Coordinates of C-alpha atoms in Angstrom, one line a residue:
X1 CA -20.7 1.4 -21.3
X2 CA -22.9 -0.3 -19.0
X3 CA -25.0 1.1 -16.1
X4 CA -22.9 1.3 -12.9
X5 CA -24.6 1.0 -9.7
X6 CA -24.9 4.5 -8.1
X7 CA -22.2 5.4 -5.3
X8 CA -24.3 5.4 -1.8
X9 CA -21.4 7.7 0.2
X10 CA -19.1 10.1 -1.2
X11 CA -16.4 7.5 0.3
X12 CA -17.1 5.0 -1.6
X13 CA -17.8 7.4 -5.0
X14 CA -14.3 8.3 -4.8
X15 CA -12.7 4.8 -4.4
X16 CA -15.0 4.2 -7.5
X17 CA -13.7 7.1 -9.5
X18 CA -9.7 6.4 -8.2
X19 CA -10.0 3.0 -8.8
X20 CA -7.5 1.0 -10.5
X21 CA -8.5 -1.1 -13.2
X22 CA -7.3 -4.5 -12.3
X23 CA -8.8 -7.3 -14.2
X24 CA -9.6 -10.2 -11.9
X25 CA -11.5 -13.8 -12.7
X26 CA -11.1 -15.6 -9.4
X27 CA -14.4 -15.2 -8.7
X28 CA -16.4 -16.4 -12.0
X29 CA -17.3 -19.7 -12.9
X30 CA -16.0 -21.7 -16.2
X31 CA -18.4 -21.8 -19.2
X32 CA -18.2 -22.8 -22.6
X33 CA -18.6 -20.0 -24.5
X34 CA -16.0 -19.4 -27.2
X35 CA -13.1 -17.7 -26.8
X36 CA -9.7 -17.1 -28.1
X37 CA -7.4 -15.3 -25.4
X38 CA -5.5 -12.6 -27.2
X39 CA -2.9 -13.6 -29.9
X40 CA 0.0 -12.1 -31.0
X41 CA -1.7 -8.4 -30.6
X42 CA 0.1 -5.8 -29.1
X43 CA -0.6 -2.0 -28.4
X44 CA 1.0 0.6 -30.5
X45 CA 3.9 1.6 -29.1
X46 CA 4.0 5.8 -28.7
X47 CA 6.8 8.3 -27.7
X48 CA 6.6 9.9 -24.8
X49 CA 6.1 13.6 -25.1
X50 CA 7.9 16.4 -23.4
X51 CA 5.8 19.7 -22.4
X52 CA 6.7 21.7 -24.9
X53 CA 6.1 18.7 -27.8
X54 CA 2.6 18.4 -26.0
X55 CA 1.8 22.1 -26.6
X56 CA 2.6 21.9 -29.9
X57 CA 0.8 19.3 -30.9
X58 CA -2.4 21.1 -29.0
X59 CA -1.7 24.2 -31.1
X60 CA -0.7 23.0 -34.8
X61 CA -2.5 19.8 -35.0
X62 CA -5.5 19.7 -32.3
X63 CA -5.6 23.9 -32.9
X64 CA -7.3 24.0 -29.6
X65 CA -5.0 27.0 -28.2
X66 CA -7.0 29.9 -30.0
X67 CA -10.6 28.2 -29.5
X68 CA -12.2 29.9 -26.7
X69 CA -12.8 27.3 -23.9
X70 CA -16.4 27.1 -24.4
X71 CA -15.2 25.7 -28.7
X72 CA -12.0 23.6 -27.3
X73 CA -14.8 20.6 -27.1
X74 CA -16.3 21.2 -30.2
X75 CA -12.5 21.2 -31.8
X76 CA -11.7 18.1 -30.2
X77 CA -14.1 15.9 -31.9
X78 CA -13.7 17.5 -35.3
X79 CA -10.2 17.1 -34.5
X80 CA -11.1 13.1 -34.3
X81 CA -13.6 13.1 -37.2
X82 CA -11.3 14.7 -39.9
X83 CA -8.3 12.0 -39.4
X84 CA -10.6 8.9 -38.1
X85 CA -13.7 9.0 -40.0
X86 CA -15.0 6.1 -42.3
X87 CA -11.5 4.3 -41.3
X88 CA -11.5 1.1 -40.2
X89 CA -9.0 0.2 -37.5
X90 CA -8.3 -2.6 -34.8
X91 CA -8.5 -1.5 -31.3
X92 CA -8.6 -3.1 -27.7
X93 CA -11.8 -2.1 -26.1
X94 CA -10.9 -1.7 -22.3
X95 CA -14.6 -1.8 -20.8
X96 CA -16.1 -2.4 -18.2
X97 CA -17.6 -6.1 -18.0
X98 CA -20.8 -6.2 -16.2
X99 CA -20.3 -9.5 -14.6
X100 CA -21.0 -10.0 -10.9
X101 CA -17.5 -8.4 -10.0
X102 CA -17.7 -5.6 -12.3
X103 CA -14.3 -5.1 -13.9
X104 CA -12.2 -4.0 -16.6
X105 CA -11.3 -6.7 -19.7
X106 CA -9.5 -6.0 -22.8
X107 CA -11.6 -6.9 -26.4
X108 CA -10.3 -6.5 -29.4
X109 CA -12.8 -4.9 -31.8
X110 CA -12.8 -3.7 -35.3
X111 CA -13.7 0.1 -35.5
X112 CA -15.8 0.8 -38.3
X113 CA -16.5 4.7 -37.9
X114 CA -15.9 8.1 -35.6
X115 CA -18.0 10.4 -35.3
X116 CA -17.3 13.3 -32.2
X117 CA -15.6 11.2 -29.8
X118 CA -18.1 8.1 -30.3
X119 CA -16.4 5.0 -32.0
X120 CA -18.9 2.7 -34.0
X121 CA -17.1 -0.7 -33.6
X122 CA -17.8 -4.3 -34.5
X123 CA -16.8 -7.1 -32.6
X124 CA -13.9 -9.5 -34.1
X125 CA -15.3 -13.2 -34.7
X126 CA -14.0 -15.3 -32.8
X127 CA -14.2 -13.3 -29.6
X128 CA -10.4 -12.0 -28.9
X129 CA -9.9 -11.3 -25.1
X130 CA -7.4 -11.3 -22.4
X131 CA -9.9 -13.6 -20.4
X132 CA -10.7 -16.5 -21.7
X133 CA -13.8 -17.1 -19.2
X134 CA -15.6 -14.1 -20.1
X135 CA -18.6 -15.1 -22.6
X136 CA -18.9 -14.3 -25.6
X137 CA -22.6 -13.2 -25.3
X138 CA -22.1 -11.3 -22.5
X139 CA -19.9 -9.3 -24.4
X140 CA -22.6 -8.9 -27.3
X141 CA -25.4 -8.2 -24.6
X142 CA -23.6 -5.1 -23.2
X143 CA -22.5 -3.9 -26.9
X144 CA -25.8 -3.9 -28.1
X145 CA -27.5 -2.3 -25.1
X146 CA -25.0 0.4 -26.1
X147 CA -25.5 0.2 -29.4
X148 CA -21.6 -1.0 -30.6
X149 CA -21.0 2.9 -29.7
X150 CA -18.3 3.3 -27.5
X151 CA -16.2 6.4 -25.8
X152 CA -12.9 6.8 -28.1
X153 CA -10.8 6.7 -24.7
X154 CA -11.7 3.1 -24.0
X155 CA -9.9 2.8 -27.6
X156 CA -6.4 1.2 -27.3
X157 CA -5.3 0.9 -31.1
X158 CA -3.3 -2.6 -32.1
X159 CA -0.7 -4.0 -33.8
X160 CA -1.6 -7.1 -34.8
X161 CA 0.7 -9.5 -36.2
X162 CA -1.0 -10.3 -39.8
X163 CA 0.7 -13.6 -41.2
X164 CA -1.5 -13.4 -44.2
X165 CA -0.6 -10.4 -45.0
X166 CA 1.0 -11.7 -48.8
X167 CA -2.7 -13.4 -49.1
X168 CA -4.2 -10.0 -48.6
X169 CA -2.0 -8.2 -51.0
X170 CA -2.2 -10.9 -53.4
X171 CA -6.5 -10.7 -53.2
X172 CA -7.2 -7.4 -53.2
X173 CA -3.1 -5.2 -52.6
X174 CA -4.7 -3.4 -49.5
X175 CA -4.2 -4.3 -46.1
X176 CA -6.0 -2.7 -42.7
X177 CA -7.5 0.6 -43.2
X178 CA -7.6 0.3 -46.9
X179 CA -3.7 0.7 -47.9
X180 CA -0.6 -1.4 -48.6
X181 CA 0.6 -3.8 -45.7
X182 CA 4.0 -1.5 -46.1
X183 CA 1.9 1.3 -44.6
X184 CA 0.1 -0.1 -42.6
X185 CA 2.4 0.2 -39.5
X186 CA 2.4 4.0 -40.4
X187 CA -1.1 4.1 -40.5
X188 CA -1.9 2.3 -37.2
X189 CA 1.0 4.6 -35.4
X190 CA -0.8 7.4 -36.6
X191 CA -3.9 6.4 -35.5
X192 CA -2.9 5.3 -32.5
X193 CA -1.2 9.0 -31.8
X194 CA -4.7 10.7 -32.9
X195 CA -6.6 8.7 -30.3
X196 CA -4.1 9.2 -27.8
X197 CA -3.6 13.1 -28.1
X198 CA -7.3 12.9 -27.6
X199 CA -7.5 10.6 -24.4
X200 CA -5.0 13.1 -23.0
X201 CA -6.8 15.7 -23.8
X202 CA -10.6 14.3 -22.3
X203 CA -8.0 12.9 -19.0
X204 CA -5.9 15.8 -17.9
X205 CA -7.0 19.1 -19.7
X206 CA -10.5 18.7 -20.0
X207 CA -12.5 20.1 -17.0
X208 CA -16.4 20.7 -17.3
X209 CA -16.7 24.3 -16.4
X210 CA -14.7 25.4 -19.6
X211 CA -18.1 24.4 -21.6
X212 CA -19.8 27.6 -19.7
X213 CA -16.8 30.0 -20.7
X214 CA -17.8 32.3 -22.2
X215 CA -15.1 35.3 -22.5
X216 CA -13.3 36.6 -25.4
X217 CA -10.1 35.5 -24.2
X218 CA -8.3 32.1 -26.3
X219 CA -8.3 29.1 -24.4
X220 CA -3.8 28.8 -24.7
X221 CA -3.4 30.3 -21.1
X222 CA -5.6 27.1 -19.8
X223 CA -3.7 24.7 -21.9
X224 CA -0.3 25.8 -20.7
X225 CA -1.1 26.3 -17.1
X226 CA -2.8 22.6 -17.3
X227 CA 0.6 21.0 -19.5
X228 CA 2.6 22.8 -17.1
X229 CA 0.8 21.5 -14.0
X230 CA 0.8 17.4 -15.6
X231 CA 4.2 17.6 -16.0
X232 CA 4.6 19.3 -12.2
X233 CA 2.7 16.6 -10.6
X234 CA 4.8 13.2 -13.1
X235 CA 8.1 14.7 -12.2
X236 CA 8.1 15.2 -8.4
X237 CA 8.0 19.1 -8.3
X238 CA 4.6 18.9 -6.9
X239 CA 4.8 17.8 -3.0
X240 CA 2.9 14.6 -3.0
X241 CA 0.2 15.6 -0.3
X242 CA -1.0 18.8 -2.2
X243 CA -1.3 16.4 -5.1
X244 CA -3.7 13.8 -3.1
X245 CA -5.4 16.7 -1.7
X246 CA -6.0 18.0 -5.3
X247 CA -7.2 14.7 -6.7
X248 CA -9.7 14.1 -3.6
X249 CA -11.1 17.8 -4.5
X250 CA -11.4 17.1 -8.2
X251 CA -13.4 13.4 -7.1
X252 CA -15.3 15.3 -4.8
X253 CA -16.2 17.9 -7.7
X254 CA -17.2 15.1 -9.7
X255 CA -19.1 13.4 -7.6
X256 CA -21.1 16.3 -6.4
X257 CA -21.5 17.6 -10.2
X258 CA -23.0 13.9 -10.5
X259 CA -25.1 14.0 -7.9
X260 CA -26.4 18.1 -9.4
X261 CA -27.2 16.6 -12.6
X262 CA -28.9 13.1 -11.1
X263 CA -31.0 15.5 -8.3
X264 CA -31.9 18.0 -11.3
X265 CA -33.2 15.4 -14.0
X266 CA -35.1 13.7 -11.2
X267 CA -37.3 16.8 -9.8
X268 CA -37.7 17.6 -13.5
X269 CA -39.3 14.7 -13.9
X270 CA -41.9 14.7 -11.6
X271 CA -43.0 18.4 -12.7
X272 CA -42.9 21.2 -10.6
X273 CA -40.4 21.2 -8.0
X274 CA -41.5 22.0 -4.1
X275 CA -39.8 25.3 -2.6
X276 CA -37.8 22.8 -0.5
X277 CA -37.0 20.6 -3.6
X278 CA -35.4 24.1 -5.5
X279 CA -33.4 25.6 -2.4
X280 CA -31.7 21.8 -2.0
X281 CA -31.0 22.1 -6.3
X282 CA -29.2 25.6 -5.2
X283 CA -27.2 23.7 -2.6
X284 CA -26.5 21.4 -4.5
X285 CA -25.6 24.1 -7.5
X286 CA -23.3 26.4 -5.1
X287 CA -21.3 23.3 -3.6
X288 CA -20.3 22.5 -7.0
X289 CA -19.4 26.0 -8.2
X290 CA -17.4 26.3 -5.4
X291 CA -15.7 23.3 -5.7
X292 CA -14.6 24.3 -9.4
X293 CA -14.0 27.5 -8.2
X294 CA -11.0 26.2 -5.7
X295 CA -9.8 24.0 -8.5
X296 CA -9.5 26.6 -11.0
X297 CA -7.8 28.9 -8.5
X298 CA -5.4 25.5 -7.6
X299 CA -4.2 24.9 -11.7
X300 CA -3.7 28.9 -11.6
X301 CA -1.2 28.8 -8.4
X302 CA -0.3 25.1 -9.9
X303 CA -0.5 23.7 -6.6
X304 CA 1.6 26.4 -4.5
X305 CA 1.7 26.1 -0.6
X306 CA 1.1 29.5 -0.1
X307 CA -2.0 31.3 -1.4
X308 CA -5.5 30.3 -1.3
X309 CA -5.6 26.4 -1.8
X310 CA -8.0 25.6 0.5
X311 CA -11.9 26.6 1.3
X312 CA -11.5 29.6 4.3
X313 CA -13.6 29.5 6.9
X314 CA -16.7 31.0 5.2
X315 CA -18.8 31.1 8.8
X316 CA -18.6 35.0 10.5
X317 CA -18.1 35.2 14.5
X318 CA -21.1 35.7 16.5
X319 CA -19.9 37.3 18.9
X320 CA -21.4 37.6 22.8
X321 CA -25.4 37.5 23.5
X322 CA -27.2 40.3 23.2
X323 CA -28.5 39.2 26.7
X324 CA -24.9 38.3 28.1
X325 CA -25.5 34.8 29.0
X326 CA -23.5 32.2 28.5
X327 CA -24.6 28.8 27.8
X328 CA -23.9 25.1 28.8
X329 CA -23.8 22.5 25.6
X330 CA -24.0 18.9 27.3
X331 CA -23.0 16.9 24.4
X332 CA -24.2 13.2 25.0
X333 CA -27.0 10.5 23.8
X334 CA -28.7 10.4 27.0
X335 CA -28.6 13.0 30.0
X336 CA -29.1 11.7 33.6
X337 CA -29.6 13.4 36.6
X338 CA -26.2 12.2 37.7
X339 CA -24.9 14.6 35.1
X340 CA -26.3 17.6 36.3
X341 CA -25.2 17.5 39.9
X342 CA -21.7 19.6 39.2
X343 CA -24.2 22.4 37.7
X344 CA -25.2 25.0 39.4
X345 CA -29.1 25.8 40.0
X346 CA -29.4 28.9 38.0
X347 CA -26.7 27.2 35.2
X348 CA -28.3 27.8 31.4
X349 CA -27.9 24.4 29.7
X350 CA -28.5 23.1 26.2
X351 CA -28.3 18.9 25.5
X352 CA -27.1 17.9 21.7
X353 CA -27.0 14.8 20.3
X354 CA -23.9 15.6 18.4
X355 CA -20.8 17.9 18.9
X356 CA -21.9 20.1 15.6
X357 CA -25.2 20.7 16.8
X358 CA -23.3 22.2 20.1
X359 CA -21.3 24.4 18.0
X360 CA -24.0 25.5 15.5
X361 CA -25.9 27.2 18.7
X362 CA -22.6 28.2 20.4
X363 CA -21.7 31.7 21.0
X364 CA -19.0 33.4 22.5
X365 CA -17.8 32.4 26.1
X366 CA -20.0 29.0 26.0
X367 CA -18.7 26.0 27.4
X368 CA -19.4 22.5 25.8
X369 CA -19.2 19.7 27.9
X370 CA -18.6 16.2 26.0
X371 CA -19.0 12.7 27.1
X372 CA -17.5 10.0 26.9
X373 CA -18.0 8.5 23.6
X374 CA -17.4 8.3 19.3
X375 CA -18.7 11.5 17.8
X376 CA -18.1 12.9 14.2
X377 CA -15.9 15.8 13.6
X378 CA -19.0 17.6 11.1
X379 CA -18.3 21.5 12.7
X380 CA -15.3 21.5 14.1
X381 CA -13.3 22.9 10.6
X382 CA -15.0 25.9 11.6
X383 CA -14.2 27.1 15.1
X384 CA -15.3 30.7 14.9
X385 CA -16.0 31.6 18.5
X386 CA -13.9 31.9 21.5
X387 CA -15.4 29.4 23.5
X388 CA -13.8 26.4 25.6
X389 CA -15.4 22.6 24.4
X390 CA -14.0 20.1 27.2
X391 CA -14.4 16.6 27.8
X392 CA -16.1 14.9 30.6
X393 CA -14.6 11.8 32.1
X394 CA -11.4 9.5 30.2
X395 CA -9.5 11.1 28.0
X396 CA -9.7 7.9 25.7
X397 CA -13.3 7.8 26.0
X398 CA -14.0 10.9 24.4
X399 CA -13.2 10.1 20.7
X400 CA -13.6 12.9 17.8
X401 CA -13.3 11.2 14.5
X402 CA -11.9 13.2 11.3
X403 CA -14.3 13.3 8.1
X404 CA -12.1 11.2 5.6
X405 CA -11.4 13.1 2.1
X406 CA -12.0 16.8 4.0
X407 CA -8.9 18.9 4.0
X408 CA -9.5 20.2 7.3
X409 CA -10.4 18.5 10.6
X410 CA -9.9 21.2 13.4
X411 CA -9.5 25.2 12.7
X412 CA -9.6 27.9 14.5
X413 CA -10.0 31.0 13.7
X414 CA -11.3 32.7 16.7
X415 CA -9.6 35.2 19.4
X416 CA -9.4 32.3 21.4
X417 CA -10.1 28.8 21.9
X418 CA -9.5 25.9 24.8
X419 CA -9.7 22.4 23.9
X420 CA -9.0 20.3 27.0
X421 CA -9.6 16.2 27.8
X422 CA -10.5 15.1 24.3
X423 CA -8.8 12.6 21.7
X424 CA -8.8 13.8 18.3
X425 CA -8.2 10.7 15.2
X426 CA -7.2 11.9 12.2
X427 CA -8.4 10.3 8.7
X428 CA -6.3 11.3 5.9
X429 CA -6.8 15.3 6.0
X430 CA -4.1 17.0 4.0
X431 CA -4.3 20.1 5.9
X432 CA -3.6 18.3 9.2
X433 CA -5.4 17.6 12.4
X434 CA -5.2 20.9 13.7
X435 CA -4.8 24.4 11.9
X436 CA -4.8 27.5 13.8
X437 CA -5.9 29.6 11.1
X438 CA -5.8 33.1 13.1
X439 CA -6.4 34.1 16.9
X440 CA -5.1 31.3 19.8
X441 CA -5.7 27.9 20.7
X442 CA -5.1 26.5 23.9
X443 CA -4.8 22.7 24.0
X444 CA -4.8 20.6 27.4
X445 CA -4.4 16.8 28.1
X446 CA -5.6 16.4 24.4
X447 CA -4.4 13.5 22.1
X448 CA -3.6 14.1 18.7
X449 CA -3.6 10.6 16.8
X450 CA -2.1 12.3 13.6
X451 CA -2.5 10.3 9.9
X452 CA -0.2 12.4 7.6
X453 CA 0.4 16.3 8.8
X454 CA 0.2 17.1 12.4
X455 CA -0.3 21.1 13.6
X456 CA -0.1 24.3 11.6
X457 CA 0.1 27.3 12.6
X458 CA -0.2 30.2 10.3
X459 CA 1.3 33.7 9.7
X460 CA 0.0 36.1 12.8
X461 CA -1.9 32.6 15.0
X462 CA -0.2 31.3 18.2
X463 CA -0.9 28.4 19.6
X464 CA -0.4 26.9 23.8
X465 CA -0.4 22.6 24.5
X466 CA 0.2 21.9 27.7
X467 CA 0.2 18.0 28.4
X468 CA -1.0 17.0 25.4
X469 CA 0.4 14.1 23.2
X470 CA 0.3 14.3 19.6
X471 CA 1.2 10.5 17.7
X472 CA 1.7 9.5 14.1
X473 CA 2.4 12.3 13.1
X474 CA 4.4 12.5 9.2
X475 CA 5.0 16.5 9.3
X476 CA 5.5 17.9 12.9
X477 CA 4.3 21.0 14.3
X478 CA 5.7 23.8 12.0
X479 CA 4.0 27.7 11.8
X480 CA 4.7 30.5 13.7
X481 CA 4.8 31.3 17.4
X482 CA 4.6 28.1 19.5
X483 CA 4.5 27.6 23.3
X484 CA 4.4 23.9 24.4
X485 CA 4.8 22.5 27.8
X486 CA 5.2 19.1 28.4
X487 CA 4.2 17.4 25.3
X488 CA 4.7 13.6 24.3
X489 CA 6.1 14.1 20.5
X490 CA 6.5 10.2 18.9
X491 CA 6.9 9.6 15.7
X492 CA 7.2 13.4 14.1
X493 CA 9.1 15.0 12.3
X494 CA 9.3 19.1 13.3
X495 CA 10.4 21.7 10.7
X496 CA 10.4 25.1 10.8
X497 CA 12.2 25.4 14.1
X498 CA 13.3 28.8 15.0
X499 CA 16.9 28.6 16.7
X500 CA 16.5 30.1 20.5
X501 CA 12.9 31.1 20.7
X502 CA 10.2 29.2 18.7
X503 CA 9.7 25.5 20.6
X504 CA 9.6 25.1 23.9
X505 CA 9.5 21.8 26.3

């Protein structure tokens, strides 16, 4: 495959890893390069398999259930090389072409060999393609820069419609593959099932942390939780946002693990790494195990609301000041006199740039005082102190932006906590824009612009809003005990409601 131009935010690495693989040509020029759009060549059409048909196969005929996790690899591509090897086969390459609007394109090509899950493949003369405008030479540029090896789940074995088939029988009696054209169908379906037992396997059982498994135990209780778990998410039983928030953790995981392995062949390189070069490595190394740590305790649960499906808040309270001040955080770009004339002369104050730098130095009874404009939400998933953090002037003005792909955007989990004269927008956080995690909240005159769940409250928490209004919202306020007072509610949905005693207006 060619090189891909490296992801500059985790944003935009995640729309690369989710993205779907339209082929478009509205942007490339017309050339004259030869090429014969695809004929009568259609894929090999496949059962679809229930669960328990799956697990089978995985046991009998891939025999990956009794491998420990750390062999299930290994069995895999001997899996492939046993029934593929030194046959030759017609496939549709669906690569990536590395035109100016990278892209994926379907090729046919002739595969000549498998060895692991590399495919040694030849391309068919004349070029066969879905696109008539891509060039043939481009084609044989990127093949040979990869050395006509390609990955066997960009493989899509064909049936193509032979009509000299007699001729072929009459030269030489063997058809595709080296048998009769009256096996040949048999041959390609079985093919075509091999390859696609193993793209199922590399696509949704597969994950990289089973290669450093090393326990005694047989790799079946994996491949059953992980079958069990596909066939959750395809048929519904799997609420759709604990799905998205799922796949946005396993593209995080995978971006991260990317960026691990690009950070640690880099400082390798250049010899020795610095003190400051190995501590960011262990970051970088503890972010990741974490990250497949959550995962592997999400496929256990299979997704289950309740139970531990989310990072907890991993930051401890701080408690008072061993001096028993208190401190003023002034959260703006540029502090003017005019600021500071509310304050009183013997008033300890701190200025911050940003609202997480406030709450990094925060302890408990401070106050943080933010001005009017557009800050990031970085710090406030982890609201650990009882402290009050207030806006200064317009409600409007004061604008707290949700990290997009985070599961959380505001929680608390302190004794107590006032939020008052802020606007809160929400960017796609499964776990809401507010979750009161354990202790109180108190919310004033705040708006809640919601983009999917709105508050949560959990087992033991309680939360107070008083004049707040909360938009947008998909799933309503829903938890435990709740005590609102005048509260705009538009567009929400509220569940949970205890008859007689659990909202109040």
């Amino acid at each position: 495959m060619a090189a891909k131009v490296e992801p500059k935010t985790l944003e935009e690495a995640i729309e690369e890893i989710n993205l779907d693989e339209v082929p478009s040509t509205s942007s490339h020029p017309p050339h004259t390069s030869s090429c014969t759009v695809i004929p009568t060549v259609s894929l090999v059409t496949l059962p679809k398999f229930s669960c328990q048909e799956r697990y089978d196969i995985y046991c009998k005929e891939v025999k990956i259930a009794a491998c420990r996790p750390s062999q299930v690899l290994h069995r895999v591509h001997l899996y492939l090389e046993e029934n593929l090897a030194n046959k030759h086969w017609m496939a549709m390459w669906r690569g990536p072409y590395g035109g100016d609007f990278p892209r994926t394109v379907d090729i046919l090509v002739k595969v000549e060999d498998v060895c692991g899950d590399q495919a040694q493949v030849s391309l068919v003369d004349p070029l066969v393609c879905n696109e008539a405008t891509v060039p043939r030479e481009v084609v044989d540029a990127q093949l040979r820069e990869l050395e006509y090896t390609l990955d066997i789940t960009e493989l899509f074995p064909v049936d193509i419609d032979h009509d000299d088939d007699d001729s072929s029988e009459e030269e030489g009696g063997e058809g595709v593959g080296g048998v009769g054209s009256n096996e040949r169908v048999k041959e390609q379906e079985r093919i075509a099932q091999i390859v696609h037992h193993a793209r199922f396997y590399f696509e949704n059982l597969r994950r990289d942390w089973d290669d450093e498994d090393e326990g005694e135990h047989s790799f079946d209780a994996y491949l059953r939780a992980r079958l069990q778990l596909y066939y959750d998410v395809i048929t519904g039983l799997v609420p759709a946002p604990l799905v998205q928030r799922y796949d946005r953790t396993m593209a995080k995981y995978l971006v991260r693990r990317r960026e691990l392995l690009d950070y640690q062949a880099r400082i390798q390189s250049e010899g020795e790494p610095t003190n400051s070069e190995a501590v960011e490595c262990w970051r970088k190394y503890y972010e990741v195990l974490m990250l497949s740590g959550l995962l592997q305790i999400w496929e256990t649960l299979q997704l289950r609301t309740e139970g531990p499906c989310f990072p907890r808040v991993l930051r401890r309270t701080k408690g008072p000041r061993a001096d028993g001040y208190t401190v003023t955080h002034i959260v703006v770009d540029k502090l003017t006199p005019a600021m500071l004339r509310s304050f009183h002369d013997d008033a300890v104050m701190q200025q911050h740039k940003t609202p997480q730098s406030a709450l990094q130095q925060c302890y408990e009874g401070d106050i943080i005082l933010i001005f009017p404009g557009t800050y990031s939400g970085e710090g406030f998933h982890e609201l650990t102190e009882s402290i009050t953090i207030k806006g200064e002037g317009e409600r409007d003005d004061i604008i707290i932006e949700a990290i997009p792909y985070d599961d959380l955007f505001v929680n608390v989990s302190s004794a107590d906590v006032t939020i008052e004269n802020i606007t809160f927008n929400q960017a796609d956080n499964t776990e809401g824009i507010l979750r009161v995690e354990s202790g109180h909240a108190r919310l004033v005159n705040c708006l809640l612009r919601c983009d999917g769940t709105g508050v949560t409250v959990r087992e033991g928490a309680s939360i107070t809003m008083r004049g707040c209004t909360i938009t947008g919202a998909k799933v309503g306020i829903y938890g435990c005990t709740i005590t609102v007072a005048k509260v705009g509610i538009y567009g929400c949905t509220i569940t949970g409601a205890k008859v007689g005693g659990w909202l109040y207006i």
